[in-house]
Amino acid sequence: MGMDALGGDGGEFAVLAASERAAMVRRIEADGAFAADPGWIEAFAAVPRHLFVPYYYVSGPRGYERRWAGSPDPRSRERWLRGAYEDVPLATRVRDGELLSSSSQPSLMALMLAALRVGEGDRVLEIGAGTGYNAALLSYRLGEENVTTVDLDPEITESARRHLAEAGHHPAVVTGDGARGVPERAPFDRIIATCTLTTIPRAWTAQCRPGGLVLAPLATGLVALTVHDAAHAEGRFLHTPAYFVPLRGGGRPEPEPVPLGGVPQRARESDLFRFLLTLTRGALDPQAAYALWEREDRPGRERYGVTVDGEHAWAWLDAPDGPYAWALPEPLAPEPVAAQGSDPGEGPDPGKGPNLGGP
C-alpha cells in the first residue's frame, strides 16, 4: 500500500516514514546488531518496512488492536506508520487464535542477516516468506536474482509477492513445504529460516553448497551450521534468544508441555534453563536437565551446538564428541503441497480483521 493510500497525506507521511526508518536503524546499530556485518545498515535504511505491513495487530487493554494504512482517521494512520518502525515483531496473520505469520523484530533480523556472512553473488534461500520484508533486504544487498523465499501458505506467498513488487523487488517467491527446500533453485550458498524447528531438514544441507551456511531457529536459539557436504553439517548456537512461529507442514505435531515438578522456581523462570529443556526434549527429563544445568554453571547458548551426520543429528554441550550429547528428532517426510485453486488474497479483510477477542 503506497503513500497515496494514506488519504492525501503522501508527502507528510513520506517524510515521517523516512524519519522513523532512520531512527529505527540508529537504534539497531546502537544495540550492536550490525556489528558482524555493517553492510546491512544500508539495506535497512533503504527498504521501507511499512510497505510490508499494511496492517498488523498489537495487544491492547481491550484485546487486539488493529492498525492499518487504510484507516479513515489520520491519527490512526500515523500510529500505524510509527508502529511499523518500532523494533518489535508485528503480528500479521492470525487464524482461529493461532499466529501464522509475523514480521520479525528488526534488530533480530539484522543480527541474523549479519550472522549469515554473505558475500557478493551469494544465493540465499529463505524458509518462511512472512511479509516479504526479509527477502527485500536480501534482494537489496545481493540482487533479487540471488534470492528465493518459500512458504507453505499460498495467502502468505501471494501477499509477500505483492509487497515485494511494490517495494521494487522481484525475487523468486515459492509456495511449498519449507522442509523440502526449493530443489529447482538449488544450490544455495546460504539458507536462513525464520520459523522454529525441532531438527534440521536434510534437504537443506543437500541443497547448500559445501562451505555454505544454514542459520535456523532451534529450540529457543539460533544455530549456525557450516555445511561440509550434502549429508554433513556442524556449528554452534549464537548467544541470542530467538522465538519464532513453528515450521508448518510435513505433519509436524505440536510438542506436549513438559511437567516441571521438582524443578526450583529460579530454574523455571530462567530463559537459559528453558532453552536446555527445549533442546533436549525427549532425551532429558526436567530433573536431569536441571542437575546438568547447575553442574555446568548454567551454560549460555553459545556453548551448545548441533551436528548433522547423514540421517542422524544431535545437539551437544561444549564439543560434538564430548560427554553431553542428545539426539534430535528424526526429520519427518515433508507433505505434498495442497492444491492452490482458492483465491490467495491478502488474508483477512484489513477493514475487519480476524476475530481475536477485541474490537
Short mmCIF file of C-alpha atoms in Angstrom, two decimals:
data_model
loop_
_atom_site.label_atom_id
_atom_site.label_comp_id
_atom_site.label_asym_id
_atom_site.label_seq_id
_atom_site.Cartn_x
_atom_site.Cartn_y
_atom_site.Cartn_z
CA MET A 1 0.00 0.00 0.00
CA GLY A 2 1.71 3.17 -1.20
CA MET A 3 1.75 6.53 0.45
CA ASP A 4 -1.07 7.78 -1.80
CA ALA A 5 -3.34 5.38 0.11
CA LEU A 6 -2.86 7.46 3.24
CA GLY A 7 -5.70 9.78 2.45
CA GLY A 8 -3.80 12.54 0.67
CA ASP A 9 -1.06 12.75 3.31
CA GLY A 10 1.51 11.20 0.97
CA GLY A 11 4.14 13.94 1.26
CA GLU A 12 3.82 14.32 5.01
CA PHE A 13 3.84 10.58 5.63
CA ALA A 14 6.74 10.01 3.24
CA VAL A 15 8.83 12.39 5.35
CA LEU A 16 7.64 10.75 8.55
CA ALA A 17 8.39 7.25 7.19
CA ALA A 18 11.94 8.26 6.24
CA SER A 19 12.49 9.80 9.67
CA GLU A 20 11.10 6.79 11.54
CA ARG A 21 13.13 4.38 9.39
CA ALA A 22 16.35 6.30 10.08
CA ALA A 23 15.60 6.28 13.81
CA MET A 24 14.99 2.52 13.72
CA VAL A 25 18.32 1.94 12.00
CA ARG A 26 20.13 4.08 14.58
CA ARG A 27 18.57 2.06 17.42
CA ILE A 28 19.54 -1.25 15.82
CA GLU A 29 23.08 -0.03 15.18
CA ALA A 30 23.40 1.21 18.77
CA ASP A 31 22.35 -2.23 20.03
CA GLY A 32 25.24 -3.80 18.08
CA ALA A 33 23.10 -6.00 15.80
CA PHE A 34 25.04 -4.88 12.70
CA ALA A 35 28.46 -5.42 14.29
CA ALA A 36 29.24 -8.69 12.47
CA ASP A 37 28.43 -7.14 9.07
CA PRO A 38 27.81 -3.36 8.85
CA GLY A 39 26.98 -3.80 5.17
CA TRP A 40 23.36 -4.41 6.22
CA ILE A 41 22.92 -0.85 7.51
CA GLU A 42 22.36 0.50 4.01
CA ALA A 43 19.72 -2.13 3.24
CA PHE A 44 17.73 -1.41 6.41
CA ALA A 45 17.98 2.32 5.73
CA ALA A 46 16.70 1.91 2.17
CA VAL A 47 13.94 -0.73 2.38
CA PRO A 48 10.61 0.71 3.67
CA ARG A 49 9.23 -1.71 6.27
CA HIS A 50 5.79 -0.05 6.26
CA LEU A 51 5.13 -1.30 2.72
CA PHE A 52 5.29 -4.87 4.05
CA VAL A 53 2.88 -4.36 6.95
CA PRO A 54 -0.19 -2.56 5.53
CA TYR A 55 -1.95 -3.84 8.62
CA TYR A 56 -0.91 -5.58 11.82
CA TYR A 57 -2.22 -6.35 15.30
CA VAL A 58 -1.00 -5.16 18.68
CA SER A 59 -2.15 -6.17 22.13
CA GLY A 60 -4.24 -3.52 23.86
CA PRO A 61 -6.28 -3.16 27.06
CA ARG A 62 -9.42 -4.43 25.28
CA GLY A 63 -7.72 -7.22 23.38
CA TYR A 64 -6.03 -6.97 20.00
CA GLU A 65 -5.94 -3.60 18.30
CA ARG A 66 -5.80 -3.44 14.51
CA ARG A 67 -3.59 -0.83 12.92
CA TRP A 68 -3.80 -0.35 9.18
CA ALA A 69 -2.82 2.08 6.47
CA GLY A 70 -6.38 2.46 5.21
CA SER A 71 -7.89 3.84 8.40
CA PRO A 72 -10.04 6.93 7.75
CA ASP A 73 -8.51 8.60 10.82
CA PRO A 74 -5.19 10.39 10.07
CA ARG A 75 -4.05 9.89 13.67
CA SER A 76 -4.65 6.15 13.37
CA ARG A 77 -2.66 6.07 10.13
CA GLU A 78 0.18 7.88 11.87
CA ARG A 79 0.12 5.33 14.72
CA TRP A 80 0.25 2.55 12.12
CA LEU A 81 3.24 4.14 10.38
CA ARG A 82 5.18 4.85 13.56
CA GLY A 83 4.45 1.34 14.82
CA ALA A 84 5.82 -0.16 11.61
CA TYR A 85 9.25 1.21 12.55
CA GLU A 86 9.30 0.16 16.18
CA ASP A 87 11.88 -2.52 16.96
CA VAL A 88 9.25 -5.14 17.77
CA PRO A 89 7.71 -8.12 15.96
CA LEU A 90 4.35 -7.37 14.36
CA ALA A 91 1.56 -9.96 14.16
CA THR A 92 0.25 -10.03 10.59
CA ARG A 93 -1.64 -13.35 10.24
CA VAL A 94 -3.86 -14.92 12.88
CA ARG A 95 -6.33 -17.72 12.25
CA ASP A 96 -8.56 -19.24 14.95
CA GLY A 97 -6.35 -17.67 17.60
CA GLU A 98 -3.15 -19.17 16.14
CA LEU A 99 -0.33 -16.89 14.99
CA LEU A 100 0.52 -17.96 11.45
CA SER A 101 2.88 -15.24 10.32
CA SER A 102 4.56 -12.11 11.57
CA SER A 103 7.11 -9.50 10.68
CA SER A 104 10.06 -10.32 12.91
CA GLN A 105 11.76 -7.86 15.26
CA PRO A 106 14.06 -5.78 13.03
CA SER A 107 17.06 -5.97 15.37
CA LEU A 108 16.83 -9.78 15.43
CA MET A 109 16.55 -9.80 11.64
CA ALA A 110 19.67 -7.62 11.46
CA LEU A 111 21.58 -9.92 13.79
CA MET A 112 20.59 -12.99 11.77
CA LEU A 113 21.43 -11.41 8.43
CA ALA A 114 24.80 -10.26 9.77
CA ALA A 115 25.48 -13.79 11.04
CA LEU A 116 24.93 -15.15 7.51
CA ARG A 117 28.29 -13.63 6.48
CA VAL A 118 27.10 -13.18 2.89
CA GLY A 119 29.41 -12.34 0.02
CA GLU A 120 28.75 -10.74 -3.34
CA GLY A 121 26.80 -13.08 -5.61
CA ASP A 122 25.77 -15.48 -2.83
CA ARG A 123 22.49 -17.29 -3.50
CA VAL A 124 20.18 -17.36 -0.47
CA LEU A 125 17.12 -19.45 0.35
CA GLU A 126 14.77 -18.07 3.00
CA ILE A 127 12.43 -20.53 4.73
CA GLY A 128 9.30 -18.64 5.76
CA ALA A 129 8.31 -15.76 3.49
CA GLY A 130 6.39 -13.80 6.10
CA THR A 131 5.58 -10.33 4.80
CA GLY A 132 8.43 -10.34 2.29
CA TYR A 133 10.47 -7.75 4.22
CA ASN A 134 13.42 -10.05 4.87
CA ALA A 135 13.50 -11.10 1.21
CA ALA A 136 13.51 -7.41 0.24
CA LEU A 137 16.54 -6.76 2.47
CA LEU A 138 18.32 -9.74 0.92
CA SER A 139 17.36 -8.60 -2.59
CA TYR A 140 18.69 -5.10 -1.94
CA ARG A 141 22.03 -6.44 -0.70
CA LEU A 142 22.57 -9.40 -3.05
CA GLY A 143 20.31 -8.77 -6.05
CA GLU A 144 16.84 -10.24 -6.46
CA GLU A 145 18.11 -12.90 -8.88
CA ASN A 146 20.03 -14.46 -5.98
CA VAL A 147 17.11 -14.64 -3.52
CA THR A 148 14.44 -17.34 -3.10
CA THR A 149 11.80 -17.37 -0.37
CA VAL A 150 9.36 -20.21 0.31
CA ASP A 151 6.25 -20.61 2.46
CA LEU A 152 3.58 -23.29 2.78
CA ASP A 153 0.62 -20.90 2.77
CA PRO A 154 -0.39 -19.50 -0.64
CA GLU A 155 -2.01 -16.47 1.02
CA ILE A 156 1.32 -15.59 2.62
CA THR A 157 3.36 -16.05 -0.55
CA GLU A 158 0.89 -14.05 -2.65
CA SER A 159 0.84 -11.10 -0.25
CA ALA A 160 4.65 -11.25 0.14
CA ARG A 161 4.98 -11.17 -3.65
CA ARG A 162 2.75 -8.06 -3.83
CA HIS A 163 4.62 -6.27 -1.06
CA LEU A 164 7.95 -7.04 -2.71
CA ALA A 165 6.76 -5.79 -6.09
CA GLU A 166 5.50 -2.55 -4.56
CA ALA A 167 8.92 -2.05 -2.99
CA GLY A 168 10.56 -2.69 -6.37
CA HIS A 169 11.92 -6.21 -5.74
CA HIS A 170 11.08 -9.43 -7.60
CA PRO A 171 12.89 -12.40 -6.03
CA ALA A 172 11.59 -15.94 -6.52
CA VAL A 173 8.61 -16.46 -4.19
CA VAL A 174 7.66 -20.14 -3.98
CA THR A 175 4.64 -21.81 -2.39
CA GLY A 176 5.70 -25.13 -0.86
CA ASP A 177 6.78 -27.01 2.24
CA GLY A 178 9.92 -25.30 3.50
CA ALA A 179 11.24 -28.62 4.82
CA ARG A 180 11.71 -29.68 1.20
CA GLY A 181 13.75 -26.60 0.38
CA VAL A 182 13.47 -25.48 -3.23
CA PRO A 183 15.47 -28.03 -5.25
CA GLU A 184 14.73 -26.43 -8.61
CA ARG A 185 16.56 -23.26 -7.45
CA ALA A 186 19.47 -25.02 -5.71
CA PRO A 187 22.33 -24.96 -4.97
CA PHE A 188 22.39 -22.18 -2.39
CA ASP A 189 25.28 -20.56 -0.54
CA ARG A 190 23.15 -19.63 2.46
CA ILE A 191 19.87 -20.89 3.92
CA ILE A 192 18.10 -18.82 6.57
CA ALA A 193 14.95 -19.97 8.35
CA THR A 194 12.51 -17.66 10.11
CA CYS A 195 10.47 -20.41 11.77
CA THR A 196 11.27 -22.62 14.75
CA LEU A 197 12.46 -26.18 14.13
CA THR A 198 12.83 -29.35 16.19
CA THR A 199 15.55 -30.73 13.89
CA ILE A 200 17.41 -29.84 10.68
CA PRO A 201 15.69 -30.94 7.45
CA ARG A 202 18.22 -32.92 5.41
CA ALA A 203 17.01 -31.29 2.19
CA TRP A 204 18.63 -28.07 3.38
CA THR A 205 22.14 -29.47 3.72
CA ALA A 206 21.67 -31.32 0.41
CA GLN A 207 20.74 -28.05 -1.35
CA CYS A 208 23.54 -25.99 0.20
CA ARG A 209 26.98 -25.79 -1.37
CA PRO A 210 29.93 -27.20 0.62
CA GLY A 211 31.24 -24.38 2.78
CA GLY A 212 27.79 -22.79 2.86
CA LEU A 213 25.85 -21.84 5.95
CA VAL A 214 22.46 -22.82 7.37
CA LEU A 215 21.11 -20.42 10.01
CA ALA A 216 17.98 -21.66 11.73
CA PRO A 217 15.95 -21.20 14.93
CA LEU A 218 16.12 -24.38 17.00
CA ALA A 219 14.64 -24.74 20.48
CA THR A 220 14.73 -21.04 21.53
CA GLY A 221 18.08 -20.21 19.95
CA LEU A 222 19.76 -19.72 16.57
CA VAL A 223 22.16 -22.37 15.30
CA ALA A 224 24.67 -21.55 12.54
CA LEU A 225 25.73 -24.72 10.72
CA THR A 226 28.65 -24.88 8.30
CA VAL A 227 27.80 -27.37 5.54
CA HIS A 228 30.62 -29.81 4.76
CA ASP A 229 28.73 -31.81 2.12
CA ALA A 230 25.17 -32.86 1.32
CA ALA A 231 24.90 -35.04 4.42
CA HIS A 232 27.16 -33.34 6.96
CA ALA A 233 26.99 -30.00 8.78
CA GLU A 234 28.03 -28.69 12.16
CA GLY A 235 28.01 -25.48 14.15
CA ARG A 236 27.23 -23.62 17.34
CA PHE A 237 24.37 -21.52 18.60
CA LEU A 238 24.52 -17.75 18.67
CA HIS A 239 24.28 -16.14 22.08
CA THR A 240 20.87 -14.55 21.49
CA PRO A 241 17.43 -15.97 22.28
CA ALA A 242 15.03 -16.30 19.35
CA TYR A 243 11.32 -17.09 19.30
CA PHE A 244 9.55 -17.78 16.01
CA VAL A 245 6.36 -19.36 14.72
CA PRO A 246 6.95 -23.14 14.25
CA LEU A 247 7.72 -24.55 10.81
CA ARG A 248 4.43 -25.88 9.42
CA GLY A 249 3.95 -28.78 7.03
CA GLY A 250 5.12 -32.37 6.99
CA GLY A 251 2.57 -33.40 9.63
CA ARG A 252 4.70 -31.85 12.38
CA PRO A 253 2.91 -32.33 15.72
CA GLU A 254 2.97 -29.67 18.41
CA PRO A 255 5.21 -30.79 21.30
CA GLU A 256 3.48 -31.67 24.54
CA PRO A 257 4.10 -29.39 27.55
CA VAL A 258 6.87 -30.62 29.83
CA PRO A 259 5.91 -31.05 33.52
CA LEU A 260 8.38 -29.19 35.74
CA GLY A 261 7.61 -30.80 39.10
CA GLY A 262 10.67 -30.84 41.34
CA VAL A 263 12.48 -28.09 39.40
CA PRO A 264 13.22 -24.97 41.53
CA GLN A 265 11.40 -21.78 40.65
CA ARG A 266 14.61 -19.93 39.71
CA ALA A 267 15.29 -22.52 37.00
CA ARG A 268 11.70 -22.49 35.75
CA GLU A 269 11.99 -18.74 35.25
CA SER A 270 15.40 -18.90 33.56
CA ASP A 271 15.47 -18.44 29.80
CA LEU A 272 18.71 -20.44 29.61
CA PHE A 273 17.28 -23.40 31.51
CA ARG A 274 14.18 -23.44 29.34
CA PHE A 275 16.44 -23.40 26.28
CA LEU A 276 18.23 -26.53 27.54
CA LEU A 277 14.92 -28.16 28.39
CA THR A 278 13.53 -27.48 24.90
CA LEU A 279 16.73 -28.55 23.13
CA THR A 280 16.86 -31.87 25.00
CA ARG A 281 13.12 -32.60 24.91
CA GLY A 282 12.62 -36.37 24.89
CA ALA A 283 16.25 -37.04 25.85
CA LEU A 284 16.46 -35.48 29.34
CA ASP A 285 13.70 -35.23 31.89
CA PRO A 286 13.42 -31.84 33.64
CA GLN A 287 15.16 -33.01 36.81
CA ALA A 288 18.15 -34.42 34.89
CA ALA A 289 18.30 -31.24 32.80
CA TYR A 290 18.32 -29.12 35.94
CA ALA A 291 21.11 -31.18 37.51
CA LEU A 292 23.23 -30.78 34.36
CA TRP A 293 22.47 -27.06 34.14
CA GLU A 294 23.68 -26.43 37.68
CA ARG A 295 26.69 -28.76 37.34
CA GLU A 296 27.86 -26.91 34.22
CA ASP A 297 27.41 -23.43 35.73
CA ARG A 298 24.21 -22.59 33.88
CA PRO A 299 25.72 -22.51 30.37
CA GLY A 300 24.78 -19.88 27.80
CA ARG A 301 23.50 -20.75 24.33
CA GLU A 302 26.90 -20.25 22.70
CA ARG A 303 28.25 -23.33 24.50
CA TYR A 304 25.78 -25.56 22.66
CA GLY A 305 25.95 -26.83 19.10
CA VAL A 306 24.45 -29.24 16.58
CA THR A 307 25.95 -31.90 14.32
CA VAL A 308 24.21 -33.38 11.26
CA ASP A 309 25.68 -36.69 10.07
CA GLY A 310 23.57 -38.37 7.42
CA GLU A 311 20.22 -39.36 8.83
CA HIS A 312 21.33 -38.62 12.39
CA ALA A 313 21.57 -35.27 14.14
CA TRP A 314 22.38 -34.41 17.70
CA ALA A 315 22.79 -31.40 19.97
CA TRP A 316 25.77 -31.12 22.30
CA LEU A 317 27.32 -29.03 25.03
CA ASP A 318 30.88 -27.72 24.50
CA ALA A 319 32.02 -30.34 21.95
CA PRO A 320 30.29 -32.71 19.48
CA ASP A 321 32.25 -35.68 20.84
CA GLY A 322 32.01 -34.61 24.49
CA PRO A 323 30.09 -36.25 27.33
CA TYR A 324 26.90 -34.29 26.76
CA ALA A 325 25.07 -35.08 23.53
CA TRP A 326 21.37 -35.57 22.79
CA ALA A 327 19.73 -36.95 19.66
CA LEU A 328 17.45 -34.57 17.80
CA PRO A 329 14.16 -35.93 16.40
CA GLU A 330 14.35 -37.68 13.06
CA PRO A 331 13.08 -35.45 10.25
CA LEU A 332 9.55 -36.18 9.12
CA ALA A 333 8.72 -36.73 5.47
CA PRO A 334 7.59 -33.39 4.01
CA GLU A 335 3.95 -33.28 2.99
CA PRO A 336 2.73 -32.59 -0.57
CA VAL A 337 1.66 -29.02 -1.17
CA ALA A 338 -2.13 -28.67 -1.25
CA ALA A 339 -3.90 -27.62 -4.42
CA GLN A 340 -3.98 -23.85 -4.78
CA GLY A 341 -7.29 -23.29 -6.51
CA SER A 342 -8.61 -20.79 -3.98
CA ASP A 343 -8.17 -17.05 -4.23
CA PRO A 344 -4.91 -16.31 -2.38
CA GLY A 345 -5.86 -12.74 -1.46
CA GLU A 346 -4.28 -10.70 1.31
CA GLY A 347 -5.85 -12.82 4.04
CA PRO A 348 -8.47 -11.37 6.42
CA ASP A 349 -10.15 -8.17 5.28
CA PRO A 350 -7.99 -5.43 6.82
CA GLY A 351 -11.14 -3.42 7.37
CA LYS A 352 -12.50 -6.12 9.67
CA GLY A 353 -9.63 -8.31 10.85
CA PRO A 354 -9.88 -11.79 12.36
CA ASN A 355 -11.91 -12.43 15.46
CA LEU A 356 -9.26 -12.03 18.16
CA GLY A 357 -11.48 -11.20 21.08
CA GLY A 358 -11.04 -7.44 20.69
CA PRO A 359 -12.83 -4.73 18.73
#
